[in-house]
Amino acid sequence: MSEHVHTSVSNGTGFITLDRPKALNSLSLAMVRDITHALMEWRDDSAIAAVVIRSSSEKAFCAGGDIRFFYDAGRATPQGGSALVEDFFTEEYALNHLIHFYPKPYIALMDGVVMGGGMGVAQGGPGCRVRIVTERTKMAMPEVNIGLFPDVGGSYFLSRAPGKLGCYLGVTGVTVGAADALYAGLADHYAPAAAMEVLSAILESTAGAELAEAIAAFAEPFKGAAGDSRLAAERAAIDRHFGAGSVPAIIASLKTDDSAFAQKTLQVMATRSPLMMCVTHELIERGAALDVAGCLRMERTLVRHNFEDGEVIEGVRALVIDKDNAPQWKPAVLDEVDAAMVQRFFQPVWPDYAHPLRHLD
């Protein structure tokens, strides 16, 4: 294990603890490999009945992939390190697939910041997932803010959120809290931060085979305590505007609405990459018709095109490197994005037999 991932076993439960607090547990390639190694080792171990993934810090579960690494390696030649970017996304998406189909309860303590790649290691499939949020949870798929798109299976789980919530969350990249996460089907249980010590004691003392039921019983008294969902309150507007059929149509629809929600959404979208908002819209539309493996293969193709295009390099420069918050998006305005620019991101990079994720099913 690397210095940033710790594993242990107690009472038939395997524990994975992310411990890179200064970087909000941003995932490195070594961390992806460590998590994958532990899950593969425990998958067929009859002594392990459940898995818990958590953070050593209450600030963040996981803020996503290490975008500074993407910037440095993505600008390099393969000899200088950019091949590691290819490895990172291939192995990260394979890990997302492994988690989705994990044959044992997969319990994610989504306390604090849960964004991007953090969502990828928290969103197990319906057969295994137990996702817990607190009042400290700050959840987002904010990739359009850095010229990327919601990956790590986002095309799958966002496209399956109720109504147009997934399109709204992906195209705007906005951050939501616990009540919204529950409403959108991106979390299962709520627990107040003050009860996390009690929950930790339950996790340590309960037999792995009984853990999912024990967590449900623990969380039952807190049902409804997460507060009101803003997404629920704005659901009719979200479905109307984000069902408009394209990003330009969404903008046009929002401009007819003088509500605070519509005006705030327009302000947010004005800061995002016009091209990647359009790519994200198309991605979520396509993802609705694909299975998990198909979504991840599609995203892997898009990542290659995205780094070749350079939009993500510019986004990370503006947000993280120079911190001027003034990305020079190309195109700079939505009116200059045409269908051919968007469709180019979906063009095959490899023949099917050579796709890096060809073995996923």
mmCIF file of C-alpha atoms in Angstrom:
data_model
loop_
_atom_site.group_PDB
_atom_site.id
_atom_site.type_symbol
_atom_site.label_atom_id
_atom_site.label_comp_id
_atom_site.label_asym_id
_atom_site.label_seq_id
_atom_site.Cartn_x
_atom_site.Cartn_y
_atom_site.Cartn_z
ATOM 1 C CA MET A 1 0.000 0.000 0.000
ATOM 2 C CA SER A 2 1.078 3.579 -0.646
ATOM 3 C CA GLU A 3 1.370 6.102 2.152
ATOM 4 C CA HIS A 4 -2.048 7.520 1.239
ATOM 5 C CA VAL A 5 -4.156 4.349 1.403
ATOM 6 C CA HIS A 6 -4.405 2.170 4.515
ATOM 7 C CA THR A 7 -6.194 -1.160 4.720
ATOM 8 C CA SER A 8 -7.223 -3.348 7.630
ATOM 9 C CA VAL A 9 -9.638 -6.159 8.424
ATOM 10 C CA SER A 10 -11.909 -6.404 11.440
ATOM 11 C CA ASN A 11 -14.825 -8.759 12.139
ATOM 12 C CA GLY A 12 -15.082 -9.860 8.528
ATOM 13 C CA THR A 13 -15.015 -6.311 7.140
ATOM 14 C CA GLY A 14 -12.254 -4.912 4.971
ATOM 15 C CA PHE A 15 -11.504 -1.245 5.630
ATOM 16 C CA ILE A 16 -9.954 1.133 3.088
ATOM 17 C CA THR A 17 -8.936 4.501 4.529
ATOM 18 C CA LEU A 18 -7.907 7.338 2.231
ATOM 19 C CA ASP A 19 -5.234 9.413 3.940
ATOM 20 C CA ARG A 20 -4.036 12.306 1.814
ATOM 21 C CA PRO A 21 -5.691 15.127 3.774
ATOM 22 C CA LYS A 22 -3.657 18.046 2.406
ATOM 23 C CA ALA A 23 -4.902 17.193 -1.097
ATOM 24 C CA LEU A 24 -8.440 16.346 0.112
ATOM 25 C CA ASN A 25 -7.646 12.714 -0.765
ATOM 26 C CA SER A 26 -7.249 13.494 -4.474
ATOM 27 C CA LEU A 27 -6.504 10.199 -6.191
ATOM 28 C CA SER A 28 -3.068 9.444 -7.542
ATOM 29 C CA LEU A 29 -2.352 6.473 -9.788
ATOM 30 C CA ALA A 30 -0.744 4.724 -6.813
ATOM 31 C CA MET A 31 -3.911 5.233 -4.753
ATOM 32 C CA VAL A 32 -6.091 3.856 -7.552
ATOM 33 C CA ARG A 33 -3.845 0.795 -7.694
ATOM 34 C CA ASP A 34 -3.922 0.344 -3.916
ATOM 35 C CA ILE A 35 -7.725 0.454 -3.762
ATOM 36 C CA THR A 36 -7.987 -1.918 -6.716
ATOM 37 C CA HIS A 37 -5.500 -4.334 -5.160
ATOM 38 C CA ALA A 38 -7.412 -4.463 -1.868
ATOM 39 C CA LEU A 39 -10.795 -4.961 -3.532
ATOM 40 C CA MET A 40 -9.514 -7.710 -5.806
ATOM 41 C CA GLU A 41 -7.823 -9.433 -2.882
ATOM 42 C CA TRP A 42 -11.004 -9.339 -0.785
ATOM 43 C CA ARG A 43 -13.482 -10.098 -3.573
ATOM 44 C CA ASP A 44 -13.059 -13.862 -3.415
ATOM 45 C CA ASP A 45 -11.982 -14.075 0.229
ATOM 46 C CA SER A 46 -14.754 -15.857 2.150
ATOM 47 C CA ALA A 47 -13.498 -14.311 5.384
ATOM 48 C CA ILE A 48 -14.415 -10.811 4.103
ATOM 49 C CA ALA A 49 -18.160 -10.179 4.010
ATOM 50 C CA ALA A 50 -18.230 -6.399 3.470
ATOM 51 C CA VAL A 51 -15.985 -3.472 2.547
ATOM 52 C CA VAL A 52 -15.919 0.044 4.017
ATOM 53 C CA ILE A 53 -14.184 2.944 2.278
ATOM 54 C CA ARG A 54 -13.668 6.096 4.320
ATOM 55 C CA SER A 55 -11.378 9.059 4.913
ATOM 56 C CA SER A 56 -8.956 9.883 7.689
ATOM 57 C CA SER A 57 -10.230 13.477 7.555
ATOM 58 C CA GLU A 58 -13.670 14.972 8.132
ATOM 59 C CA LYS A 59 -12.943 17.641 5.487
ATOM 60 C CA ALA A 60 -13.134 15.325 2.512
ATOM 61 C CA PHE A 61 -13.948 11.806 1.489
ATOM 62 C CA CYS A 62 -12.241 12.375 -1.881
ATOM 63 C CA ALA A 63 -12.079 15.539 -3.981
ATOM 64 C CA GLY A 64 -11.429 13.653 -7.248
ATOM 65 C CA GLY A 65 -8.421 12.850 -9.366
ATOM 66 C CA ASP A 66 -5.128 14.645 -8.869
ATOM 67 C CA ILE A 67 -5.641 17.419 -11.415
ATOM 68 C CA ARG A 68 -2.204 18.957 -10.870
ATOM 69 C CA PHE A 69 -0.790 15.601 -12.007
ATOM 70 C CA PHE A 70 -3.080 15.728 -15.060
ATOM 71 C CA TYR A 71 -1.692 19.154 -15.910
ATOM 72 C CA ASP A 72 1.965 18.264 -15.466
ATOM 73 C CA ALA A 73 1.847 14.864 -17.138
ATOM 74 C CA GLY A 74 -0.702 15.866 -19.774
ATOM 75 C CA ARG A 75 1.612 18.576 -21.108
ATOM 76 C CA ALA A 76 4.565 16.187 -21.322
ATOM 77 C CA THR A 77 5.620 13.824 -24.073
ATOM 78 C CA PRO A 78 5.114 10.100 -23.324
ATOM 79 C CA GLN A 79 8.792 9.983 -22.380
ATOM 80 C CA GLY A 80 8.141 12.803 -19.932
ATOM 81 C CA GLY A 81 5.165 11.208 -18.283
ATOM 82 C CA SER A 82 1.965 11.679 -20.267
ATOM 83 C CA ALA A 83 1.654 7.907 -20.699
ATOM 84 C CA LEU A 84 0.876 7.917 -16.975
ATOM 85 C CA VAL A 85 -2.266 9.956 -17.712
ATOM 86 C CA GLU A 86 -3.382 7.162 -20.024
ATOM 87 C CA ASP A 87 -2.653 4.585 -17.316
ATOM 88 C CA PHE A 88 -4.463 6.637 -14.690
ATOM 89 C CA PHE A 89 -7.769 6.850 -16.548
ATOM 90 C CA THR A 90 -7.687 3.256 -17.779
ATOM 91 C CA GLU A 91 -7.060 1.937 -14.278
ATOM 92 C CA GLU A 92 -9.418 4.379 -12.568
ATOM 93 C CA TYR A 93 -12.314 3.411 -14.833
ATOM 94 C CA ALA A 94 -11.552 -0.284 -14.385
ATOM 95 C CA LEU A 95 -11.732 0.354 -10.625
ATOM 96 C CA ASN A 96 -15.116 2.092 -11.055
ATOM 97 C CA HIS A 97 -16.367 -1.007 -12.885
ATOM 98 C CA LEU A 98 -15.012 -3.307 -10.168
ATOM 99 C CA ILE A 99 -16.825 -1.268 -7.506
ATOM 100 C CA HIS A 100 -20.112 -1.164 -9.415
ATOM 101 C CA PHE A 101 -20.300 -4.951 -9.596
ATOM 102 C CA TYR A 102 -18.693 -5.744 -6.241
ATOM 103 C CA PRO A 103 -20.216 -8.961 -4.884
ATOM 104 C CA LYS A 104 -20.280 -7.786 -1.254
ATOM 105 C CA PRO A 105 -21.750 -4.745 0.502
ATOM 106 C CA TYR A 106 -19.617 -1.740 -0.403
ATOM 107 C CA ILE A 107 -20.044 0.965 2.212
ATOM 108 C CA ALA A 108 -18.874 4.514 1.428
ATOM 109 C CA LEU A 109 -18.719 7.148 4.168
ATOM 110 C CA MET A 110 -19.220 10.247 2.013
ATOM 111 C CA ASP A 111 -18.413 12.781 4.714
ATOM 112 C CA GLY A 112 -17.022 16.135 3.556
ATOM 113 C CA VAL A 113 -16.058 16.827 -0.064
ATOM 114 C CA VAL A 114 -17.113 14.123 -2.539
ATOM 115 C CA MET A 115 -16.384 15.184 -6.093
ATOM 116 C CA GLY A 116 -15.406 13.713 -9.450
ATOM 117 C CA GLY A 117 -13.199 10.696 -8.877
ATOM 118 C CA GLY A 118 -14.480 10.602 -5.296
ATOM 119 C CA MET A 119 -17.936 9.893 -6.679
ATOM 120 C CA GLY A 120 -16.400 7.148 -8.789
ATOM 121 C CA VAL A 121 -15.100 5.281 -5.740
ATOM 122 C CA ALA A 122 -18.328 5.872 -3.776
ATOM 123 C CA GLN A 123 -21.018 4.964 -6.309
ATOM 124 C CA GLY A 124 -21.330 1.225 -6.092
ATOM 125 C CA GLY A 125 -23.985 -0.558 -8.111
ATOM 126 C CA PRO A 126 -27.511 -1.301 -6.825
ATOM 127 C CA GLY A 127 -26.470 -4.768 -5.672
ATOM 128 C CA CYS A 128 -23.763 -3.607 -3.270
ATOM 129 C CA ARG A 129 -23.917 0.090 -2.473
ATOM 130 C CA VAL A 130 -24.403 1.588 0.965
ATOM 131 C CA ARG A 131 -23.709 5.331 0.657
ATOM 132 C CA ILE A 132 -23.801 7.518 3.756
ATOM 133 C CA VAL A 133 -23.832 11.334 3.739
ATOM 134 C CA THR A 134 -23.651 13.937 6.519
ATOM 135 C CA GLU A 135 -24.359 17.668 6.831
ATOM 136 C CA ARG A 136 -20.708 18.199 5.875
ATOM 137 C CA THR A 137 -21.145 16.446 2.520
ATOM 138 C CA LYS A 138 -20.352 18.628 -0.492
ATOM 139 C CA MET A 139 -21.081 16.569 -3.575
ATOM 140 C CA ALA A 140 -20.466 17.472 -7.204
ATOM 141 C CA MET A 141 -19.423 16.337 -10.627
ATOM 142 C CA PRO A 142 -17.702 19.674 -11.331
ATOM 143 C CA GLU A 143 -15.569 18.688 -14.324
ATOM 144 C CA VAL A 144 -17.009 21.269 -16.758
ATOM 145 C CA ASN A 145 -15.411 23.870 -14.490
ATOM 146 C CA ILE A 146 -11.948 22.640 -15.528
ATOM 147 C CA GLY A 147 -12.696 21.841 -19.166
ATOM 148 C CA LEU A 148 -13.331 18.141 -18.567
ATOM 149 C CA PHE A 149 -16.600 16.156 -18.436
ATOM 150 C CA PRO A 150 -18.265 14.077 -15.696
ATOM 151 C CA ASP A 151 -16.436 10.765 -16.026
ATOM 152 C CA VAL A 152 -15.775 7.838 -13.598
ATOM 153 C CA GLY A 153 -19.139 6.426 -14.684
ATOM 154 C CA GLY A 154 -20.927 9.778 -14.523
ATOM 155 C CA SER A 155 -22.498 9.097 -17.905
ATOM 156 C CA TYR A 156 -24.129 6.078 -16.243
ATOM 157 C CA PHE A 157 -25.221 7.323 -12.820
ATOM 158 C CA LEU A 158 -26.120 10.881 -13.855
ATOM 159 C CA SER A 159 -28.208 9.668 -16.784
ATOM 160 C CA ARG A 160 -30.192 7.511 -14.349
ATOM 161 C CA ALA A 161 -30.965 10.259 -11.832
ATOM 162 C CA PRO A 162 -34.649 11.259 -11.689
ATOM 163 C CA GLY A 163 -35.928 13.494 -14.472
ATOM 164 C CA LYS A 164 -33.280 15.898 -15.726
ATOM 165 C CA LEU A 165 -31.382 16.149 -12.442
ATOM 166 C CA GLY A 166 -28.356 14.331 -13.867
ATOM 167 C CA CYS A 167 -28.194 16.637 -16.866
ATOM 168 C CA TYR A 168 -28.424 19.655 -14.555
ATOM 169 C CA LEU A 169 -25.713 18.383 -12.209
ATOM 170 C CA GLY A 170 -23.381 17.380 -15.054
ATOM 171 C CA VAL A 171 -23.794 20.385 -17.341
ATOM 172 C CA THR A 172 -23.574 22.984 -14.543
ATOM 173 C CA GLY A 173 -21.160 21.144 -12.218
ATOM 174 C CA VAL A 174 -22.903 22.637 -9.169
ATOM 175 C CA THR A 175 -22.264 21.397 -5.630
ATOM 176 C CA VAL A 176 -25.095 19.879 -3.587
ATOM 177 C CA GLY A 177 -25.517 18.727 -0.016
ATOM 178 C CA ALA A 178 -26.860 15.664 1.744
ATOM 179 C CA ALA A 179 -30.576 16.225 1.145
ATOM 180 C CA ASP A 180 -30.001 16.743 -2.578
ATOM 181 C CA ALA A 181 -27.726 13.690 -2.798
ATOM 182 C CA LEU A 182 -30.470 11.557 -1.254
ATOM 183 C CA TYR A 183 -33.145 13.074 -3.497
ATOM 184 C CA ALA A 184 -31.089 12.477 -6.644
ATOM 185 C CA GLY A 185 -30.458 8.829 -5.730
ATOM 186 C CA LEU A 186 -26.737 9.419 -5.200
ATOM 187 C CA ALA A 187 -26.802 8.462 -1.505
ATOM 188 C CA ASP A 188 -28.738 6.003 0.644
ATOM 189 C CA HIS A 189 -28.501 7.100 4.283
ATOM 190 C CA TYR A 190 -28.036 10.286 6.258
ATOM 191 C CA ALA A 191 -26.222 10.550 9.574
ATOM 192 C CA PRO A 192 -25.289 13.729 11.436
ATOM 193 C CA ALA A 193 -21.577 14.330 11.859
ATOM 194 C CA ALA A 194 -22.060 14.178 15.622
ATOM 195 C CA ALA A 195 -23.050 10.522 15.280
ATOM 196 C CA MET A 196 -20.057 9.482 13.192
ATOM 197 C CA GLU A 197 -18.153 8.171 16.202
ATOM 198 C CA VAL A 198 -21.091 5.927 17.025
ATOM 199 C CA LEU A 199 -21.198 4.765 13.417
ATOM 200 C CA SER A 200 -17.455 4.043 13.486
ATOM 201 C CA ALA A 201 -17.948 1.901 16.565
ATOM 202 C CA ILE A 202 -20.722 -0.011 14.787
ATOM 203 C CA LEU A 203 -18.494 -0.562 11.766
ATOM 204 C CA GLU A 204 -15.690 -1.928 13.913
ATOM 205 C CA SER A 205 -17.804 -4.132 16.190
ATOM 206 C CA THR A 206 -20.456 -5.563 13.848
ATOM 207 C CA ALA A 207 -19.806 -8.709 11.850
ATOM 208 C CA GLY A 208 -19.310 -7.894 8.188
ATOM 209 C CA ALA A 209 -22.203 -10.106 7.126
ATOM 210 C CA GLU A 210 -24.572 -8.024 9.280
ATOM 211 C CA LEU A 211 -23.114 -4.610 8.549
ATOM 212 C CA ALA A 212 -25.503 -3.343 5.858
ATOM 213 C CA GLU A 213 -28.518 -4.091 8.079
ATOM 214 C CA ALA A 214 -26.824 -2.547 11.110
ATOM 215 C CA ILE A 215 -26.133 0.668 9.177
ATOM 216 C CA ALA A 216 -29.736 0.873 7.987
ATOM 217 C CA ALA A 217 -30.961 0.474 11.564
ATOM 218 C CA PHE A 218 -28.487 3.086 12.802
ATOM 219 C CA ALA A 219 -29.572 5.594 10.133
ATOM 220 C CA GLU A 220 -33.328 5.040 10.492
ATOM 221 C CA PRO A 221 -33.829 7.601 13.315
ATOM 222 C CA PHE A 222 -32.152 10.268 11.166
ATOM 223 C CA LYS A 223 -34.486 9.804 8.198
ATOM 224 C CA GLY A 224 -35.653 13.242 7.167
ATOM 225 C CA ALA A 225 -33.052 14.994 9.315
ATOM 226 C CA ALA A 226 -30.986 16.022 6.284
ATOM 227 C CA GLY A 227 -33.387 18.905 5.723
ATOM 228 C CA ASP A 228 -35.136 20.095 2.592
ATOM 229 C CA SER A 229 -33.762 19.333 -0.843
ATOM 230 C CA ARG A 230 -33.142 22.335 -3.072
ATOM 231 C CA LEU A 231 -33.272 19.991 -6.066
ATOM 232 C CA ALA A 232 -36.748 18.863 -5.008
ATOM 233 C CA ALA A 233 -37.885 22.479 -4.669
ATOM 234 C CA GLU A 234 -36.564 23.362 -8.131
ATOM 235 C CA ARG A 235 -37.384 20.016 -9.756
ATOM 236 C CA ALA A 236 -40.104 21.331 -12.089
ATOM 237 C CA ALA A 237 -37.839 24.118 -13.346
ATOM 238 C CA ILE A 238 -34.869 21.776 -13.751
ATOM 239 C CA ASP A 239 -36.896 19.273 -15.747
ATOM 240 C CA ARG A 240 -38.362 22.012 -17.933
ATOM 241 C CA HIS A 241 -35.170 23.903 -18.690
ATOM 242 C CA PHE A 242 -32.734 20.983 -18.870
ATOM 243 C CA GLY A 243 -35.139 18.968 -20.990
ATOM 244 C CA ALA A 244 -34.842 21.571 -23.733
ATOM 245 C CA GLY A 245 -32.688 19.287 -25.897
ATOM 246 C CA SER A 246 -29.330 21.078 -26.167
ATOM 247 C CA VAL A 247 -27.171 23.456 -24.181
ATOM 248 C CA PRO A 248 -28.120 26.483 -26.330
ATOM 249 C CA ALA A 249 -31.779 25.530 -25.892
ATOM 250 C CA ILE A 250 -31.271 25.212 -22.123
ATOM 251 C CA ILE A 251 -29.734 28.695 -22.007
ATOM 252 C CA ALA A 252 -32.587 30.102 -24.083
ATOM 253 C CA SER A 253 -35.133 28.466 -21.783
ATOM 254 C CA LEU A 254 -33.439 29.767 -18.638
ATOM 255 C CA LYS A 255 -33.438 33.302 -20.087
ATOM 256 C CA THR A 256 -37.239 33.243 -20.206
ATOM 257 C CA ASP A 257 -37.350 32.599 -16.445
ATOM 258 C CA ASP A 258 -36.688 35.513 -14.084
ATOM 259 C CA SER A 259 -36.548 33.309 -10.977
ATOM 260 C CA ALA A 260 -33.485 33.440 -8.716
ATOM 261 C CA PHE A 261 -32.756 29.801 -9.578
ATOM 262 C CA ALA A 262 -32.725 30.424 -13.340
ATOM 263 C CA GLN A 263 -30.621 33.564 -13.064
ATOM 264 C CA LYS A 264 -28.091 31.881 -10.775
ATOM 265 C CA THR A 265 -27.865 28.904 -13.142
ATOM 266 C CA LEU A 266 -27.173 31.219 -16.078
ATOM 267 C CA GLN A 267 -24.378 32.888 -14.092
ATOM 268 C CA VAL A 268 -22.814 29.516 -13.285
ATOM 269 C CA MET A 269 -23.007 28.246 -16.861
ATOM 270 C CA ALA A 270 -21.376 31.435 -18.142
ATOM 271 C CA THR A 271 -18.166 30.412 -16.348
ATOM 272 C CA ARG A 272 -18.030 26.839 -17.674
ATOM 273 C CA SER A 273 -16.357 25.556 -20.813
ATOM 274 C CA PRO A 274 -18.937 26.029 -23.590
ATOM 275 C CA LEU A 275 -17.540 23.071 -25.531
ATOM 276 C CA MET A 276 -17.460 20.710 -22.560
ATOM 277 C CA MET A 277 -20.973 21.630 -21.469
ATOM 278 C CA CYS A 278 -22.144 20.544 -24.918
ATOM 279 C CA VAL A 279 -20.003 17.387 -24.800
ATOM 280 C CA THR A 280 -21.395 16.603 -21.335
ATOM 281 C CA HIS A 281 -24.972 17.018 -22.533
ATOM 282 C CA GLU A 282 -24.316 14.570 -25.373
ATOM 283 C CA LEU A 283 -22.472 12.208 -23.015
ATOM 284 C CA ILE A 284 -25.405 11.959 -20.602
ATOM 285 C CA GLU A 285 -27.869 11.481 -23.460
ATOM 286 C CA ARG A 286 -25.786 8.612 -24.842
ATOM 287 C CA GLY A 287 -25.086 7.144 -21.405
ATOM 288 C CA ALA A 288 -28.782 6.527 -20.808
ATOM 289 C CA ALA A 289 -28.729 3.851 -23.526
ATOM 290 C CA LEU A 290 -25.491 2.128 -22.422
ATOM 291 C CA ASP A 291 -24.553 -0.293 -19.665
ATOM 292 C CA VAL A 292 -21.797 0.486 -17.161
ATOM 293 C CA ALA A 293 -19.014 -0.992 -19.280
ATOM 294 C CA GLY A 294 -20.245 0.847 -22.356
ATOM 295 C CA CYS A 295 -20.342 4.132 -20.460
ATOM 296 C CA LEU A 296 -16.820 3.693 -19.134
ATOM 297 C CA ARG A 297 -15.471 2.768 -22.572
ATOM 298 C CA MET A 298 -17.148 5.852 -24.029
ATOM 299 C CA GLU A 299 -15.645 8.045 -21.304
ATOM 300 C CA ARG A 300 -12.208 6.551 -21.869
ATOM 301 C CA THR A 301 -12.424 7.562 -25.531
ATOM 302 C CA LEU A 302 -13.511 11.071 -24.544
ATOM 303 C CA VAL A 303 -10.598 11.467 -22.131
ATOM 304 C CA ARG A 304 -8.105 10.818 -24.915
ATOM 305 C CA HIS A 305 -9.788 13.386 -27.147
ATOM 306 C CA ASN A 306 -10.087 15.842 -24.241
ATOM 307 C CA PHE A 307 -6.365 15.878 -23.506
ATOM 308 C CA GLU A 308 -5.528 16.099 -27.204
ATOM 309 C CA ASP A 309 -7.904 19.051 -27.472
ATOM 310 C CA GLY A 310 -6.263 20.782 -24.498
ATOM 311 C CA GLU A 311 -9.401 22.263 -22.917
ATOM 312 C CA VAL A 312 -8.729 20.440 -19.644
ATOM 313 C CA ILE A 313 -5.107 21.641 -19.578
ATOM 314 C CA GLU A 314 -6.293 25.238 -19.846
ATOM 315 C CA GLY A 315 -8.998 24.716 -17.226
ATOM 316 C CA VAL A 316 -6.582 23.280 -14.676
ATOM 317 C CA ARG A 317 -4.102 26.063 -15.429
ATOM 318 C CA ALA A 318 -6.690 28.714 -14.632
ATOM 319 C CA LEU A 319 -8.129 27.016 -11.549
ATOM 320 C CA VAL A 320 -5.128 25.344 -9.920
ATOM 321 C CA ILE A 321 -1.809 26.403 -11.440
ATOM 322 C CA ASP A 322 -2.020 30.153 -12.094
ATOM 323 C CA LYS A 323 -5.252 30.527 -10.078
ATOM 324 C CA ASP A 324 -6.387 33.454 -12.199
ATOM 325 C CA ASN A 325 -9.856 31.901 -12.616
ATOM 326 C CA ALA A 326 -9.853 33.233 -16.175
ATOM 327 C CA PRO A 327 -9.706 30.207 -18.473
ATOM 328 C CA GLN A 328 -9.374 30.942 -22.173
ATOM 329 C CA TRP A 329 -11.940 28.462 -23.397
ATOM 330 C CA LYS A 330 -11.887 27.402 -27.044
ATOM 331 C CA PRO A 331 -14.384 28.266 -28.367
ATOM 332 C CA ALA A 332 -14.859 31.173 -25.964
ATOM 333 C CA VAL A 333 -18.627 31.402 -26.440
ATOM 334 C CA LEU A 334 -21.414 28.887 -26.819
ATOM 335 C CA ASP A 335 -22.526 30.270 -30.203
ATOM 336 C CA GLU A 336 -19.216 29.115 -31.712
ATOM 337 C CA VAL A 337 -19.633 25.464 -30.640
ATOM 338 C CA ASP A 338 -20.956 23.404 -33.539
ATOM 339 C CA ALA A 339 -22.140 19.812 -33.754
ATOM 340 C CA ALA A 340 -18.958 18.625 -35.469
ATOM 341 C CA MET A 341 -16.821 19.830 -32.540
ATOM 342 C CA VAL A 342 -18.948 17.827 -30.123
ATOM 343 C CA GLN A 343 -19.177 14.678 -32.232
ATOM 344 C CA ARG A 344 -15.392 14.617 -32.659
ATOM 345 C CA PHE A 345 -15.065 13.703 -28.969
ATOM 346 C CA PHE A 346 -17.092 10.529 -29.544
ATOM 347 C CA GLN A 347 -15.129 9.276 -32.536
ATOM 348 C CA PRO A 348 -13.393 5.922 -31.841
ATOM 349 C CA VAL A 349 -9.736 6.177 -30.876
ATOM 350 C CA TRP A 350 -9.030 2.445 -30.958
ATOM 351 C CA PRO A 351 -10.605 -0.471 -32.810
ATOM 352 C CA ASP A 352 -12.869 -2.403 -30.452
ATOM 353 C CA TYR A 353 -10.342 -5.211 -30.012
ATOM 354 C CA ALA A 354 -7.667 -2.742 -28.845
ATOM 355 C CA HIS A 355 -9.741 -0.505 -26.542
ATOM 356 C CA PRO A 356 -7.997 -0.231 -23.140
ATOM 357 C CA LEU A 357 -11.258 -1.262 -21.401
ATOM 358 C CA ARG A 358 -12.269 -3.955 -23.915
ATOM 359 C CA HIS A 359 -12.306 -6.635 -21.209
ATOM 360 C CA LEU A 360 -15.039 -5.002 -19.115
ATOM 361 C CA ASP A 361 -18.463 -6.604 -19.328
#
